[in-house]
Tab-separated table of C-alpha atoms in Angstrom:
chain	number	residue	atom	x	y	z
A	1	UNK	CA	-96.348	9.760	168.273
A	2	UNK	CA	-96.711	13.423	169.430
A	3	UNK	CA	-98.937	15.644	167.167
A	4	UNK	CA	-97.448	18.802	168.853
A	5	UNK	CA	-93.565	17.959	167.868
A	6	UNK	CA	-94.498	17.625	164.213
A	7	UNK	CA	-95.091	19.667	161.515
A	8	UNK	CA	-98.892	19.267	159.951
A	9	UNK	CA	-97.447	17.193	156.590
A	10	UNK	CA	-95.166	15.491	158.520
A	11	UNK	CA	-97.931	14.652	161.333
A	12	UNK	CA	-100.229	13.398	158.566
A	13	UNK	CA	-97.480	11.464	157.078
A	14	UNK	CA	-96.864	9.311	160.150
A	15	UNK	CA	-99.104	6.177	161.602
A	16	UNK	CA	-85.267	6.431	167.301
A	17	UNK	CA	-50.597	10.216	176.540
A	18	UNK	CA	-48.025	7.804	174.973
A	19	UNK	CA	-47.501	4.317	175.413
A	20	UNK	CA	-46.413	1.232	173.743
A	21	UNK	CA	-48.724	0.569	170.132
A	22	UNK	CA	-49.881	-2.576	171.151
A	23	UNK	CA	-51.067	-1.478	174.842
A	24	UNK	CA	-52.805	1.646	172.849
A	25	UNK	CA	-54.855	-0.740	170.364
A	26	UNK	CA	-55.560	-3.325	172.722
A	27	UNK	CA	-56.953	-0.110	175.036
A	28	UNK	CA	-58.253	1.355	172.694
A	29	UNK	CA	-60.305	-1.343	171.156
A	30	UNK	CA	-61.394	-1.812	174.878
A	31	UNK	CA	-62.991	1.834	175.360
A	32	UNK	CA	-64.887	1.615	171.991
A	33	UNK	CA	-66.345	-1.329	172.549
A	34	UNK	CA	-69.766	0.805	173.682
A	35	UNK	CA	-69.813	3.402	171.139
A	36	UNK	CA	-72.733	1.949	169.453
A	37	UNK	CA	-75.770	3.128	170.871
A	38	UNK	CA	-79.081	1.929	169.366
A	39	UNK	CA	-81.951	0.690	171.115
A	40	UNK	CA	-82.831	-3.341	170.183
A	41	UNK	CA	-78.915	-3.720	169.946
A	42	UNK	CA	-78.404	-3.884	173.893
A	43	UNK	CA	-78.408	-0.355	174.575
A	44	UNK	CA	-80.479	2.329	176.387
A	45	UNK	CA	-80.717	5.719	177.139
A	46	UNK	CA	-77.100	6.850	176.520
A	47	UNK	CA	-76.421	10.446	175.293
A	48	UNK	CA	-75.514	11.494	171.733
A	49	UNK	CA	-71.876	11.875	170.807
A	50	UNK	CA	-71.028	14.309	168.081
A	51	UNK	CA	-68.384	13.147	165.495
A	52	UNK	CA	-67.159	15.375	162.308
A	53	UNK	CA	-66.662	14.143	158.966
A	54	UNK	CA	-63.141	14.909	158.376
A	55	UNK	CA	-63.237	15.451	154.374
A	56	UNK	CA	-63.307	19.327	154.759
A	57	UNK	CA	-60.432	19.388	157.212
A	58	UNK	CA	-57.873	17.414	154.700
A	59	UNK	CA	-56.242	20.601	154.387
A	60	UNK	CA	-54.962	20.181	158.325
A	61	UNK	CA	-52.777	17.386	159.548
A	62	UNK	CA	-54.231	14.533	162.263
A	63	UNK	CA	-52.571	17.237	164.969
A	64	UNK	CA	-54.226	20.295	163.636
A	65	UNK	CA	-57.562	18.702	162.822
A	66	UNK	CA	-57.522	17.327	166.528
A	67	UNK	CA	-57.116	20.742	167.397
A	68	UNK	CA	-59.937	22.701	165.265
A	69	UNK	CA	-62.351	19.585	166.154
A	70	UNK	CA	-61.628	20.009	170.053
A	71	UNK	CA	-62.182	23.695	170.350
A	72	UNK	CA	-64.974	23.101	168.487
A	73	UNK	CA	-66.089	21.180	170.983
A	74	UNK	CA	-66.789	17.338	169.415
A	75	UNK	CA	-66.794	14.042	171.158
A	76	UNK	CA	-64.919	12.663	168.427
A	77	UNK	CA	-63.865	12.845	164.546
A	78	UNK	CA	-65.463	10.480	161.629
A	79	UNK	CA	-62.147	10.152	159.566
A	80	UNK	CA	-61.867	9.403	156.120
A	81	UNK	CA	-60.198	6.353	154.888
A	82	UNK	CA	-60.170	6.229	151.327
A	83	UNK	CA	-58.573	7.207	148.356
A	84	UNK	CA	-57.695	10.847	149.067
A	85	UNK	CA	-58.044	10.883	152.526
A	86	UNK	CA	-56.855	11.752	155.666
A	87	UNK	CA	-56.074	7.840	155.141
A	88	UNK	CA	-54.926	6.248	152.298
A	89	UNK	CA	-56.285	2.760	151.834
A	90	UNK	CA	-52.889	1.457	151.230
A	91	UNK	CA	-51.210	2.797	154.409
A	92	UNK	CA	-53.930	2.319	156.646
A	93	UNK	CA	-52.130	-0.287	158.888
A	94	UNK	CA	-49.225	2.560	159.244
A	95	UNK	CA	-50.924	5.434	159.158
A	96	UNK	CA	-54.270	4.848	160.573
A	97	UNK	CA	-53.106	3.889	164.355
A	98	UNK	CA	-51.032	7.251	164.025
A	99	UNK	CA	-54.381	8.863	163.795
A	100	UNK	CA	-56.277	7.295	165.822
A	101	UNK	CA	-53.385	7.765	168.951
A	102	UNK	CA	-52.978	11.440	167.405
A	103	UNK	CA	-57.011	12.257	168.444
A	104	UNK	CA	-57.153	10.330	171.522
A	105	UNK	CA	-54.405	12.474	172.965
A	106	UNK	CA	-56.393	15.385	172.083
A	107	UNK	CA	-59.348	14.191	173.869
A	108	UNK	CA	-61.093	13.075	170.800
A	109	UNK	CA	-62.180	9.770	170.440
A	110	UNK	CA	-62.235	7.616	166.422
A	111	UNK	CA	-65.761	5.668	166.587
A	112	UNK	CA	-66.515	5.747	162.811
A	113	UNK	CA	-64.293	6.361	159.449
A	114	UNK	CA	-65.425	7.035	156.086
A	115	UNK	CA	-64.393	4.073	153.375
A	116	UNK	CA	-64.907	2.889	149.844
A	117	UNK	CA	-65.499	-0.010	151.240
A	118	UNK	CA	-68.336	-2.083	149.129
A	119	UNK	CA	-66.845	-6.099	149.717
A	120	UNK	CA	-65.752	-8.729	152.204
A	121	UNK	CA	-63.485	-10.544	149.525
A	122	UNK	CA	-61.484	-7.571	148.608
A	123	UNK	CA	-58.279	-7.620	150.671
A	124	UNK	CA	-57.670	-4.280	150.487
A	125	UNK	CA	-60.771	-3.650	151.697
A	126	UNK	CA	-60.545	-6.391	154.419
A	127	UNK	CA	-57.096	-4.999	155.919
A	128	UNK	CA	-58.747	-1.539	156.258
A	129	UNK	CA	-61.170	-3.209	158.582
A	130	UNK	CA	-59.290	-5.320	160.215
A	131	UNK	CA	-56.931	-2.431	161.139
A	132	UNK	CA	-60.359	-0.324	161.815
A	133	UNK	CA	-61.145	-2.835	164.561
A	134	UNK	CA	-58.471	-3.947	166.250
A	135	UNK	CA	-58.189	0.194	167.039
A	136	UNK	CA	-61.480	0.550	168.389
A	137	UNK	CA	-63.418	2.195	165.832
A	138	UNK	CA	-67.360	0.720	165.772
A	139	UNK	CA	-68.528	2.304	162.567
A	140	UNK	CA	-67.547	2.074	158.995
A	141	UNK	CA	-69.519	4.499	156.678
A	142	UNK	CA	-69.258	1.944	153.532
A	143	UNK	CA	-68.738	3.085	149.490
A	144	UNK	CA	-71.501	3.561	147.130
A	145	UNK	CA	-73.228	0.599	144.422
A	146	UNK	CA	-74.577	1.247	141.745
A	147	UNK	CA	-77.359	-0.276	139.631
A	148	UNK	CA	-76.917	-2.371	136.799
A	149	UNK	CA	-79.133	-1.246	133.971
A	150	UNK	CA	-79.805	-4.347	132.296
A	151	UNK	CA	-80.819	-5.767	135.543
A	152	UNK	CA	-83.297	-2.941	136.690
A	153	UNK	CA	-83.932	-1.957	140.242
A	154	UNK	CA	-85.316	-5.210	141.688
A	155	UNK	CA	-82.783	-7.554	139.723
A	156	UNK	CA	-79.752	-5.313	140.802
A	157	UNK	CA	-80.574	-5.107	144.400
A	158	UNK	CA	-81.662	-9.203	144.339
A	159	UNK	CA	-77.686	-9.482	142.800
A	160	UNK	CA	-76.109	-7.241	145.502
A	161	UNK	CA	-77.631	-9.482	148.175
A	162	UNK	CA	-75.189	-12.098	148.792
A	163	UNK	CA	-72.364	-9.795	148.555
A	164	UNK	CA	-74.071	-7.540	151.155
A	165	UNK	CA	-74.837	-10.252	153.972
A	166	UNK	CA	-71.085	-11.787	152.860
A	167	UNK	CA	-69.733	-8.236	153.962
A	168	UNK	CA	-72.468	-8.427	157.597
A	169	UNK	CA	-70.849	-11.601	158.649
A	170	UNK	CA	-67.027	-10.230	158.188
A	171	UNK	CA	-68.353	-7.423	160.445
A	172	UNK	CA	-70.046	-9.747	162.427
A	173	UNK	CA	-66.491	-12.001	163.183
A	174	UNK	CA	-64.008	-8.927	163.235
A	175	UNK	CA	-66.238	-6.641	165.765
A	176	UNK	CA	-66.577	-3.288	163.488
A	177	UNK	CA	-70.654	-2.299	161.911
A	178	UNK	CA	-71.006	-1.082	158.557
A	179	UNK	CA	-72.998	1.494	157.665
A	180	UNK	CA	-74.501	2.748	154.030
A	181	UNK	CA	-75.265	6.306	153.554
A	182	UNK	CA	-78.318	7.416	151.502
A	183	UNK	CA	-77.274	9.594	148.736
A	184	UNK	CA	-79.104	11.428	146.409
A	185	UNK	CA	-78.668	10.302	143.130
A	186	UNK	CA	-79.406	7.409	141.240
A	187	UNK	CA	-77.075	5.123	143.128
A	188	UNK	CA	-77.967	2.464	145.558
A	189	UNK	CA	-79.481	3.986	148.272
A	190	UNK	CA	-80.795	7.539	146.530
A	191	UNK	CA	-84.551	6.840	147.506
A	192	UNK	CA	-84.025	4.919	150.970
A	193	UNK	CA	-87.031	2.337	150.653
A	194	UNK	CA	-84.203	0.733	148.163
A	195	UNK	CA	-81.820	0.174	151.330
A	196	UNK	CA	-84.814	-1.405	153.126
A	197	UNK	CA	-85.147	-4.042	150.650
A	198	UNK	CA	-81.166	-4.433	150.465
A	199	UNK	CA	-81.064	-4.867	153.914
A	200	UNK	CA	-83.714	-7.550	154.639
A	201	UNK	CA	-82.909	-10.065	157.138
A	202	UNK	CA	-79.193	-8.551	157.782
A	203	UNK	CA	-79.114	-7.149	161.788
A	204	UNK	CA	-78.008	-3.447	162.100
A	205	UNK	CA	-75.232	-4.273	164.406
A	206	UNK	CA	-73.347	-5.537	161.340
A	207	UNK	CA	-74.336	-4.007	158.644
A	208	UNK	CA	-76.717	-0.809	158.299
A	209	UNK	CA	-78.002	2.684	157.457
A	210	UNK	CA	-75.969	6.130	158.471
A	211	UNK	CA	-78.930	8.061	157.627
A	212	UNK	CA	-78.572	11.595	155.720
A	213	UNK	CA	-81.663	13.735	156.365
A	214	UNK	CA	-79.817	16.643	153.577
A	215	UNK	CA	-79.895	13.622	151.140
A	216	UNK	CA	-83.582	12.002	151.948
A	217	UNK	CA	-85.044	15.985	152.186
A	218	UNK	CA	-83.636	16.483	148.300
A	219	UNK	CA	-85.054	13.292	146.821
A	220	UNK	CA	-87.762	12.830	148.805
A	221	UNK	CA	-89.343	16.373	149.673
A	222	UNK	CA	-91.849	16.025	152.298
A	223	UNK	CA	-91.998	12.082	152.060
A	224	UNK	CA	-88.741	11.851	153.579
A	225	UNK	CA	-90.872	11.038	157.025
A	226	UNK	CA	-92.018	7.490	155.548
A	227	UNK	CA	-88.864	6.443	153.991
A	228	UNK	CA	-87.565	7.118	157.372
A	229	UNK	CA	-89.895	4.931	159.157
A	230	UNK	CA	-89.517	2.083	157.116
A	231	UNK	CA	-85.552	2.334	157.586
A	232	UNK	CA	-85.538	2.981	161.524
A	233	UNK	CA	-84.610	-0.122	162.572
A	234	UNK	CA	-81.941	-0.648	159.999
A	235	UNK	CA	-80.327	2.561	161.242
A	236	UNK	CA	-76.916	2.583	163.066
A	237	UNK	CA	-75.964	6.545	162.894
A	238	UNK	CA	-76.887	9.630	161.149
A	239	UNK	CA	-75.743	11.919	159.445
A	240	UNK	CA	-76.481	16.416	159.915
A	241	UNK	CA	-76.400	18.837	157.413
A	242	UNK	CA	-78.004	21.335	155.429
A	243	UNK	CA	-79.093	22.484	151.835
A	244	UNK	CA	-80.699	24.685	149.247
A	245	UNK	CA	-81.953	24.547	145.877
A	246	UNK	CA	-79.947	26.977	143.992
A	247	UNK	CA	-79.585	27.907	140.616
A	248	UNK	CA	-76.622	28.589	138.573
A	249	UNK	CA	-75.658	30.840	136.007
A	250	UNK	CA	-76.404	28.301	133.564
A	251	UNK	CA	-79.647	27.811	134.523
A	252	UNK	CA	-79.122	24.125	136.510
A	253	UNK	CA	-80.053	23.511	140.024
A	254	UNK	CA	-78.907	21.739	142.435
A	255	UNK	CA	-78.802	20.551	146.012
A	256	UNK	CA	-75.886	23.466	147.381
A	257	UNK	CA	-74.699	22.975	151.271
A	258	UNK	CA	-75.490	25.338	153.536
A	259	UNK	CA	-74.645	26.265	156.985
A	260	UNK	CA	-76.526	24.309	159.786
A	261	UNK	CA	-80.119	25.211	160.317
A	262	UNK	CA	-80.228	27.564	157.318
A	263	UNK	CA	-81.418	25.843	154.420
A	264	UNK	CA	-84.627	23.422	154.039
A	265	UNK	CA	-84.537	20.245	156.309
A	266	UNK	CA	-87.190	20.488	158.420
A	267	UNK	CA	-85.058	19.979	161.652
A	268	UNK	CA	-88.073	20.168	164.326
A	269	UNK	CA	-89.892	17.631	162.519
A	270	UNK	CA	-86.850	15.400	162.045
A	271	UNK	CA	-85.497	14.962	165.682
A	272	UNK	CA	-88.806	14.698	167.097
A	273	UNK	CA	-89.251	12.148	164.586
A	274	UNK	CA	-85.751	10.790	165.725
A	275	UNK	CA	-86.857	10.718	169.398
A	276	UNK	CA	-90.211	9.122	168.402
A	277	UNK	CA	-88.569	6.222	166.535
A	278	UNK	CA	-86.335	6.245	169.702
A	279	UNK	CA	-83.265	6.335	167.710
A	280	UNK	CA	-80.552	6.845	169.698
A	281	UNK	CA	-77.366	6.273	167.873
A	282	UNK	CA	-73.695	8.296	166.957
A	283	UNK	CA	-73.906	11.481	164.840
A	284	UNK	CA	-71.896	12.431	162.281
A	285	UNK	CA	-71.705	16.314	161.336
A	286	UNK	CA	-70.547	17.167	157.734
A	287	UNK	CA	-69.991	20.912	156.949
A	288	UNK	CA	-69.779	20.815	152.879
A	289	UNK	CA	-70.110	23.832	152.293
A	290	UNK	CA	-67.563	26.598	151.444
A	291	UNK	CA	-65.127	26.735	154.197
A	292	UNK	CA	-62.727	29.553	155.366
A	293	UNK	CA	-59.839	28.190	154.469
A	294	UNK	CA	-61.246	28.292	150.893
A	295	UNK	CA	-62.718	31.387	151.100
A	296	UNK	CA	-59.764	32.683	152.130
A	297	UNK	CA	-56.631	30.974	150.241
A	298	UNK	CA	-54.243	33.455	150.957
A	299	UNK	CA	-54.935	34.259	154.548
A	300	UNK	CA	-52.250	33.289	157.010
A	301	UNK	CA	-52.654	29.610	158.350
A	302	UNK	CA	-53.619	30.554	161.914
A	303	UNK	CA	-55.945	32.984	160.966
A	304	UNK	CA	-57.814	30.173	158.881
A	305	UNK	CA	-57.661	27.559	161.014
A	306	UNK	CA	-59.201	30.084	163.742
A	307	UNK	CA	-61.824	31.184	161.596
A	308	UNK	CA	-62.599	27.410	160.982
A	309	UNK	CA	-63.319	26.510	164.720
A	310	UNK	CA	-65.409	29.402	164.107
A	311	UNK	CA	-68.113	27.564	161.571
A	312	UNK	CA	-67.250	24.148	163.419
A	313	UNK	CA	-68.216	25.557	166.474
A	314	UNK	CA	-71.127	27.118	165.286
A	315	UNK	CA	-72.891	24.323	163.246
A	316	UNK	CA	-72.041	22.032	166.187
A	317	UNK	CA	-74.208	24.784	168.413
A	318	UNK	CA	-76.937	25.203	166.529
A	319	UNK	CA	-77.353	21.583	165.562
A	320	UNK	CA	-77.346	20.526	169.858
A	321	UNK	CA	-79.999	23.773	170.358
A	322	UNK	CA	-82.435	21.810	167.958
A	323	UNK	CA	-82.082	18.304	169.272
A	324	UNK	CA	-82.366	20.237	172.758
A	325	UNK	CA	-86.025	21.877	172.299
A	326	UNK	CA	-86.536	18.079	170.677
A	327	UNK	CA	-85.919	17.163	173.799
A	328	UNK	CA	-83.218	15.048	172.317
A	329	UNK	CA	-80.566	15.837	175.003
């Protein structure tokens, strides 16, 4: 590990066009059948590709948040398919393939979605997947658990076991990985090392970790380097964005989004960690904080929607400059 790339605590902290529907899937489920890059899963040295969490761009249909995400310049789009999403759960095996064909002829490509998914016996849950797959997509960012109080922390993870290597083989048979997100909180997954006991003895390529650096900077300060560690192998993607501590007018703090590169994730010391660990996988950008089209409500639609490439554009920028003095890319 390089001395030089790291900060001091972080060092010291240390010891990766048209055509018929079914031609479409079946092609499509064809080209994204490499869009998993991690090292140990059969896959070197390819190059990043930047996806966008599509929650903040609900406000634009599948055309017009092609558009925004292609002059921004992205690789592809991490769509949400949940309750409230660009996808309802319920019309995903409509509506979804109209999405997916809707990016790919704007040059974008659909390698991960955003579910509640939590369950492999849930059909619901199992036709979103199934419809995930057979279009392509490699990544499923999964929905939250929670504990169970009476159980505490090692009896609630020791009962989410079964249900979590039940929902690694469905990946496992249908062709699609699932990923959980750290989250800070007191959910499943808020402190990280809980993920690496969760995850024990279930392979990555089914079922593993989108990890948030935001999330494990605001629970775990400057200890976010060793919870990081101990997860690398169990990560399948990440997830970029920024934050600050701010303070109300009520007093109460908490963890407020920021534009990329402006708040307090020590970027530097993350990629070069991320290099180190050799963890080469898809990235996810999410932009949560206040957009222009909420900033400006009653601004004409094409004035918004420019201004939005604008920040999209930008975060995207500054978040390839760091990874490029990492010597990520």
């Amino acid at each position: 590990m390089s001395k030089a790339r790291y900060s001091e605590s972080a060092y010291l902290a240390t010891g990766r066009g048209h055509m018929n529907r079914r031609k479409f899937i079946t092609t499509i489920a064809a080209a994204g059948s490499a869009m998993v890059v991690r090292p140990g899963l059969g896959a070197e040295g390819s190059a990043f590709q930047f996806n966008c969490f599509s929650k903040h761009l609900q406000w634009l249909d599948y055309k017009e948040t092609a558009e925004v995400l292609k002059d921004a310049g992205y690789n592809g789009v991490d769509l949400t398919v949940r309750p409230g999403g660009h996808v309802e759960p319920e019309r995903v095996e409509e509506d979804l393939p109209r999405a997916v064909e809707t990016f790919v002829a704007a040059g974008l490509n659909v390698p991960m979605i955003v579910t509640s998914v939590t369950r492999a016996d849930d059909p619901s849950q199992e036709r979103t997947l199934r419809t995930a797959a057979a279009l392509g997509v490699k990544i499923y960012r999964m929905g939250y658990l929670n504990y169970e109080t009476s159980l505490g922390i090692e009896g609630s993870i020791a009962q989410l076991r079964p249900q979590i290597k039940e929902l690694a083989d469905f990946n496992r048979q249908i062709g699609i990985t699932g990923a959980y997100q750290n989250h800070a909180g007191t959910r499943i997954g808020g402190a990280v090392w809980d993920l690496w006991l969760l995850l024990q003895d279930v392979a990555p390529q089914h079922l593993g970790i989108q990890y948030d650096i935001k999330h494990a900077t605001a629970e775990g300060g400057r200890s976010w380097i060793l919870g990081l560690q101990l997860v690398a192998e169990h990560i399948n993607c990440l997830a970029l964005k920024d934050f600050l501590w701010q303070q109300n007018d009520r007093g109460q703090w908490s963890d407020t989004p920021v534009p990329m590169g402006t708040g307090m994730v020590d970027y530097p010391a993350f990629f070069a960690a991320v290099k180190d660990l050799n963890i080469l996988v898809p990235v996810t950008m999410h932009l949560e904080y206040k957009m222009p089209h909420q900033e400006f409500p009653d601004a004409a639609h094409a004035v918004k929607k420019a201004k939005e490439i604008e920040v999209y554009r930008r975060d995207l920028a500054v978040a390839r400059e760091m990874m490029r003095k990492s010597g990520l890319i």
